[in-house]
């Protein structure tokens, strides 16, 4: 079973890709292919919902803080 997890963007690694840190402190290269193309690419510090290496949604900082506190 796959799960979506919160990741915080650390840096942009190329067109359509970012390096993002998960809740356990591990960094992963994440594809932005599944995000809405009309929106700007995420910047460092922003939160993403990541599933199987793809960012599928953005998360507000406050939502991410609440979710992390509950885990």
GROMACS .gro file of N, CA, C and O in nm:
model
  284
    1UNK      N    1   0.084  -0.117   0.000
    1UNK     CA    2   0.000   0.000   0.000
    1UNK      C    3   0.089   0.124   0.000
    1UNK      O    4   0.183   0.135   0.076
    2UNK      N    5   0.060   0.216  -0.086
    2UNK     CA    6   0.134   0.343  -0.094
    2UNK      C    7   0.061   0.448  -0.012
    2UNK      O    8  -0.061   0.447  -0.003
    3UNK      N    9   0.139   0.540   0.044
    3UNK     CA   10   0.081   0.649   0.121
    3UNK      C   11   0.135   0.781   0.070
    3UNK      O   12   0.249   0.790   0.026
    4UNK      N   13   0.054   0.883   0.080
    4UNK     CA   14   0.100   1.018   0.051
    4UNK      C   15   0.159   1.074   0.179
    4UNK      O   16   0.110   1.047   0.288
    5UNK      N   17   0.268   1.152   0.163
    5UNK     CA   18   0.334   1.208   0.280
    5UNK      C   19   0.367   1.355   0.255
    5UNK      O   20   0.387   1.396   0.142
    6UNK      N   21   0.376   1.429   0.362
    6UNK     CA   22   0.416   1.568   0.353
    6UNK      C   23   0.567   1.578   0.334
    6UNK      O   24   0.643   1.506   0.398
    7UNK      N   25   0.607   1.667   0.246
    7UNK     CA   26   0.748   1.696   0.222
    7UNK      C   27   0.764   1.847   0.215
    7UNK      O   28   0.679   1.916   0.161
    8UNK      N   29   0.877   1.896   0.266
    8UNK     CA   30   0.906   2.038   0.256
    8UNK      C   31   1.014   2.057   0.150
    8UNK      O   32   1.118   1.990   0.153
    9UNK      N   33   0.989   2.148   0.057
    9UNK     CA   34   1.085   2.174  -0.052
    9UNK      C   35   1.212   2.235   0.006
    9UNK      O   36   1.207   2.330   0.084
   10UNK      N   37   1.325   2.179  -0.033
   10UNK     CA   38   1.456   2.230   0.009
   10UNK      C   39   1.523   2.310  -0.102
   10UNK      O   40   1.585   2.412  -0.077
   11UNK      N   41   1.512   2.260  -0.228
   11UNK     CA   42   1.571   2.332  -0.340
   11UNK      C   43   1.509   2.285  -0.470
   11UNK      O   44   1.449   2.179  -0.476
   12UNK      N   45   1.524   2.368  -0.572
   12UNK     CA   46   1.480   2.331  -0.707
   12UNK      C   47   1.599   2.264  -0.773
   12UNK      O   48   1.710   2.319  -0.775
   13UNK      N   49   1.579   2.144  -0.828
   13UNK     CA   50   1.690   2.070  -0.888
   13UNK      C   51   1.689   2.073  -1.040
   13UNK      O   52   1.785   2.029  -1.103
   14UNK      N   53   1.585   2.123  -1.099
   14UNK     CA   54   1.575   2.132  -1.245
   14UNK      C   55   1.433   2.162  -1.283
   14UNK      O   56   1.346   2.173  -1.198
   15UNK      N   57   1.408   2.173  -1.413
   15UNK     CA   58   1.271   2.199  -1.457
   15UNK      C   59   1.177   2.086  -1.414
   15UNK      O   60   1.202   1.970  -1.444
   16UNK      N   61   1.076   2.121  -1.338
   16UNK     CA   62   0.977   2.022  -1.297
   16UNK      C   63   1.023   1.927  -1.187
   16UNK      O   64   0.958   1.826  -1.163
   17UNK      N   65   1.132   1.960  -1.117
   17UNK     CA   66   1.182   1.873  -1.010
   17UNK      C   67   1.231   1.956  -0.893
   17UNK      O   68   1.288   2.064  -0.911
   18UNK      N   69   1.208   1.903  -0.773
   18UNK     CA   70   1.260   1.967  -0.652
   18UNK      C   71   1.320   1.861  -0.561
   18UNK      O   72   1.288   1.743  -0.571
   19UNK      N   73   1.408   1.905  -0.473
   19UNK     CA   74   1.458   1.821  -0.366
   19UNK      C   75   1.373   1.854  -0.245
   19UNK      O   76   1.362   1.972  -0.207
   20UNK      N   77   1.308   1.754  -0.187
   20UNK     CA   78   1.217   1.779  -0.075
   20UNK      C   79   1.248   1.682   0.039
   20UNK      O   80   1.285   1.567   0.016
   21UNK      N   81   1.232   1.731   0.162
   21UNK     CA   82   1.260   1.653   0.282
   21UNK      C   83   1.131   1.600   0.340
   21UNK      O   84   1.036   1.676   0.360
   22UNK      N   85   1.128   1.469   0.370
   22UNK     CA   86   1.009   1.410   0.429
   22UNK      C   87   1.007   1.430   0.580
   22UNK      O   88   1.098   1.490   0.637
   23UNK      N   89   0.905   1.379   0.645
   23UNK     CA   90   0.888   1.398   0.790
   23UNK      C   91   0.995   1.328   0.873
   23UNK      O   92   1.013   1.359   0.989
   24UNK      N   93   1.068   1.235   0.812
   24UNK     CA   94   1.174   1.162   0.883
   24UNK      C   95   1.311   1.221   0.856
   24UNK      O   96   1.411   1.164   0.896
   25UNK      N   97   1.316   1.333   0.783
   25UNK     CA   98   1.443   1.399   0.757
   25UNK      C   99   1.517   1.347   0.635
   25UNK      O  100   1.630   1.387   0.611
   26UNK      N  101   1.455   1.260   0.558
   26UNK     CA  102   1.518   1.208   0.436
   26UNK      C  103   1.480   1.294   0.317
   26UNK      O  104   1.363   1.333   0.302
   27UNK      N  105   1.577   1.320   0.230
   27UNK     CA  106   1.552   1.402   0.111
   27UNK      C  107   1.528   1.313  -0.010
   27UNK      O  108   1.590   1.208  -0.026
   28UNK      N  109   1.437   1.357  -0.095
   28UNK     CA  110   1.398   1.284  -0.216
   28UNK      C  111   1.383   1.383  -0.330
   28UNK      O  112   1.338   1.496  -0.309
   29UNK      N  113   1.417   1.338  -0.451
   29UNK     CA  114   1.385   1.419  -0.567
   29UNK      C  115   1.239   1.393  -0.602
   29UNK      O  116   1.198   1.277  -0.611
   30UNK      N  117   1.163   1.498  -0.618
   30UNK     CA  118   1.019   1.489  -0.639
   30UNK      C  119   0.983   1.553  -0.772
   30UNK      O  120   1.027   1.665  -0.802
   31UNK      N  121   0.902   1.484  -0.849
   31UNK     CA  122   0.854   1.537  -0.977
   31UNK      C  123   0.732   1.626  -0.954
   31UNK      O  124   0.646   1.595  -0.872
   32UNK      N  125   0.725   1.734  -1.029
   32UNK     CA  126   0.612   1.827  -1.020
   32UNK      C  127   0.513   1.805  -1.133
   32UNK      O  128   0.419   1.883  -1.151
   33UNK      N  129   0.529   1.699  -1.208
   33UNK     CA  130   0.448   1.672  -1.326
   33UNK      C  131   0.298   1.666  -1.295
   33UNK      O  132   0.217   1.708  -1.377
   34UNK      N  133   0.259   1.620  -1.177
   34UNK     CA  134   0.118   1.603  -1.144
   34UNK      C  135   0.054   1.729  -1.086
   34UNK      O  136  -0.067   1.732  -1.064
   35UNK      N  137   0.133   1.833  -1.061
   35UNK     CA  138   0.075   1.959  -1.010
   35UNK      C  139   0.012   2.038  -1.123
   35UNK      O  140   0.047   2.021  -1.240
   36UNK      N  141  -0.076   2.127  -1.087
   36UNK     CA  142  -0.144   2.215  -1.184
   36UNK      C  143  -0.038   2.297  -1.258
   36UNK      O  144   0.037   2.372  -1.197
   37UNK      N  145  -0.031   2.283  -1.391
   37UNK     CA  146   0.075   2.352  -1.466
   37UNK      C  147   0.061   2.504  -1.469
   37UNK      O  148   0.158   2.574  -1.494
   38UNK      N  149  -0.057   2.556  -1.441
   38UNK     CA  150  -0.076   2.702  -1.446
   38UNK      C  151  -0.022   2.771  -1.320
   38UNK      O  152  -0.004   2.893  -1.319
   39UNK      N  153   0.006   2.695  -1.216
   39UNK     CA  154   0.059   2.753  -1.092
   39UNK      C  155   0.212   2.758  -1.097
   39UNK      O  156   0.274   2.674  -1.163
   40UNK      N  157   0.274   2.854  -1.028
   40UNK     CA  158   0.420   2.860  -1.027
   40UNK      C  159   0.478   2.738  -0.954
   40UNK      O  160   0.412   2.678  -0.869
   41UNK      N  161   0.602   2.703  -0.991
   41UNK     CA  162   0.667   2.590  -0.924
   41UNK      C  163   0.687   2.623  -0.777
   41UNK      O  164   0.709   2.739  -0.741
   42UNK      N  165   0.681   2.522  -0.690
   42UNK     CA  166   0.701   2.546  -0.548
   42UNK      C  167   0.842   2.599  -0.519
   42UNK      O  168   0.938   2.560  -0.585
   43UNK      N  169   0.851   2.685  -0.420
   43UNK     CA  170   0.978   2.743  -0.379
   43UNK      C  171   1.026   2.674  -0.250
   43UNK      O  172   0.947   2.611  -0.179
   44UNK      N  173   1.155   2.686  -0.220
   44UNK     CA  174   1.205   2.630  -0.095
   44UNK      C  175   1.123   2.679   0.025
   44UNK      O  176   1.086   2.795   0.032
   45UNK      N  177   1.092   2.585   0.113
   45UNK     CA  178   1.013   2.615   0.232
   45UNK      C  179   0.867   2.577   0.218
   45UNK      O  180   0.797   2.560   0.318
   46UNK      N  181   0.818   2.565   0.095
   46UNK     CA  182   0.678   2.527   0.074
   46UNK      C  183   0.659   2.378   0.102
   46UNK      O  184   0.752   2.299   0.093
   47UNK      N  185   0.535   2.343   0.136
   47UNK     CA  186   0.500   2.205   0.168
   47UNK      C  187   0.424   2.141   0.051
   47UNK      O  188   0.339   2.205  -0.010
   48UNK      N  189   0.455   2.014   0.025
   48UNK     CA  190   0.389   1.938  -0.080
   48UNK      C  191   0.336   1.806  -0.025
   48UNK      O  192   0.395   1.749   0.069
   49UNK      N  193   0.230   1.758  -0.082
   49UNK     CA  194   0.182   1.622  -0.057
   49UNK      C  195   0.241   1.537  -0.169
   49UNK      O  196   0.218   1.564  -0.286
   50UNK      N  197   0.323   1.438  -0.131
   50UNK     CA  198   0.396   1.357  -0.229
   50UNK      C  199   0.347   1.213  -0.224
   50UNK      O  200   0.332   1.155  -0.116
   51UNK      N  201   0.325   1.157  -0.342
   51UNK     CA  202   0.281   1.018  -0.355
   51UNK      C  203   0.365   0.952  -0.464
   51UNK      O  204   0.365   1.000  -0.578
   52UNK      N  205   0.436   0.847  -0.429
   52UNK     CA  206   0.517   0.770  -0.524
   52UNK      C  207   0.612   0.858  -0.605
   52UNK      O  208   0.631   0.839  -0.725
   53UNK      N  209   0.672   0.957  -0.540
   53UNK     CA  210   0.771   1.042  -0.605
   53UNK      C  211   0.715   1.160  -0.681
   53UNK      O  212   0.789   1.237  -0.743
   54UNK      N  213   0.581   1.178  -0.679
   54UNK     CA  214   0.516   1.287  -0.748
   54UNK      C  215   0.445   1.378  -0.649
   54UNK      O  216   0.372   1.330  -0.563
   55UNK      N  217   0.465   1.508  -0.663
   55UNK     CA  218   0.388   1.604  -0.583
   55UNK      C  219   0.247   1.606  -0.641
   55UNK      O  220   0.229   1.631  -0.759
   56UNK      N  221   0.147   1.577  -0.557
   56UNK     CA  222   0.010   1.573  -0.605
   56UNK      C  223  -0.074   1.690  -0.554
   56UNK      O  224  -0.184   1.713  -0.603
   57UNK      N  225  -0.021   1.764  -0.457
   57UNK     CA  226  -0.093   1.880  -0.404
   57UNK      C  227   0.003   1.964  -0.321
   57UNK      O  228   0.111   1.919  -0.283
   58UNK      N  229  -0.038   2.084  -0.293
   58UNK     CA  230   0.035   2.173  -0.203
   58UNK      C  231  -0.035   2.172  -0.068
   58UNK      O  232  -0.155   2.147  -0.060
   59UNK      N  233   0.040   2.202   0.037
   59UNK     CA  234  -0.019   2.211   0.171
   59UNK      C  235   0.021   2.345   0.231
   59UNK      O  236   0.134   2.390   0.215
   60UNK      N  237  -0.073   2.407   0.298
   60UNK     CA  238  -0.044   2.531   0.370
   60UNK      C  239   0.048   2.499   0.487
   60UNK      O  240   0.041   2.390   0.545
   61UNK      N  241   0.133   2.594   0.522
   61UNK     CA  242   0.228   2.573   0.632
   61UNK      C  243   0.157   2.536   0.762
   61UNK      O  244   0.201   2.445   0.833
   62UNK      N  245   0.047   2.600   0.791
   62UNK     CA  246  -0.028   2.572   0.915
   62UNK      C  247  -0.083   2.429   0.914
   62UNK      O  248  -0.078   2.360   1.014
   63UNK      N  249  -0.135   2.385   0.799
   63UNK     CA  250  -0.186   2.247   0.787
   63UNK      C  251  -0.073   2.147   0.811
   63UNK      O  252  -0.092   2.046   0.878
   64UNK      N  253   0.044   2.175   0.754
   64UNK     CA  254   0.158   2.085   0.770
   64UNK      C  255   0.201   2.079   0.917
   64UNK      O  256   0.231   1.971   0.968
   65UNK      N  257   0.205   2.192   0.985
   65UNK     CA  258   0.244   2.195   1.127
   65UNK      C  259   0.148   2.111   1.211
   65UNK      O  260   0.190   2.037   1.298
   66UNK      N  261   0.020   2.123   1.185
   66UNK     CA  262  -0.081   2.047   1.260
   66UNK      C  263  -0.063   1.898   1.234
   66UNK      O  264  -0.064   1.817   1.327
   67UNK      N  265  -0.045   1.860   1.108
   67UNK     CA  266  -0.028   1.718   1.074
   67UNK      C  267   0.098   1.662   1.137
   67UNK      O  268   0.096   1.551   1.192
   68UNK      N  269   0.208   1.737   1.134
   68UNK     CA  270   0.332   1.689   1.193
   68UNK      C  271   0.321   1.675   1.343
   68UNK      O  272   0.377   1.581   1.402
   69UNK      N  273   0.248   1.764   1.408
   69UNK     CA  274   0.231   1.758   1.553
   69UNK      C  275   0.150   1.634   1.593
   69UNK      O  276   0.171   1.579   1.702
   70UNK      N  277   0.060   1.592   1.507
   70UNK     CA  278  -0.025   1.476   1.538
   70UNK      C  279   0.047   1.344   1.517
   70UNK      O  280   0.003   1.241   1.569
   71UNK      N  281   0.152   1.345   1.438
   71UNK     CA  282   0.222   1.220   1.406
   71UNK      C  283   0.322   1.185   1.511
   71UNK      O  284   0.394   1.249   1.566
   0.00000   0.00000   0.00000
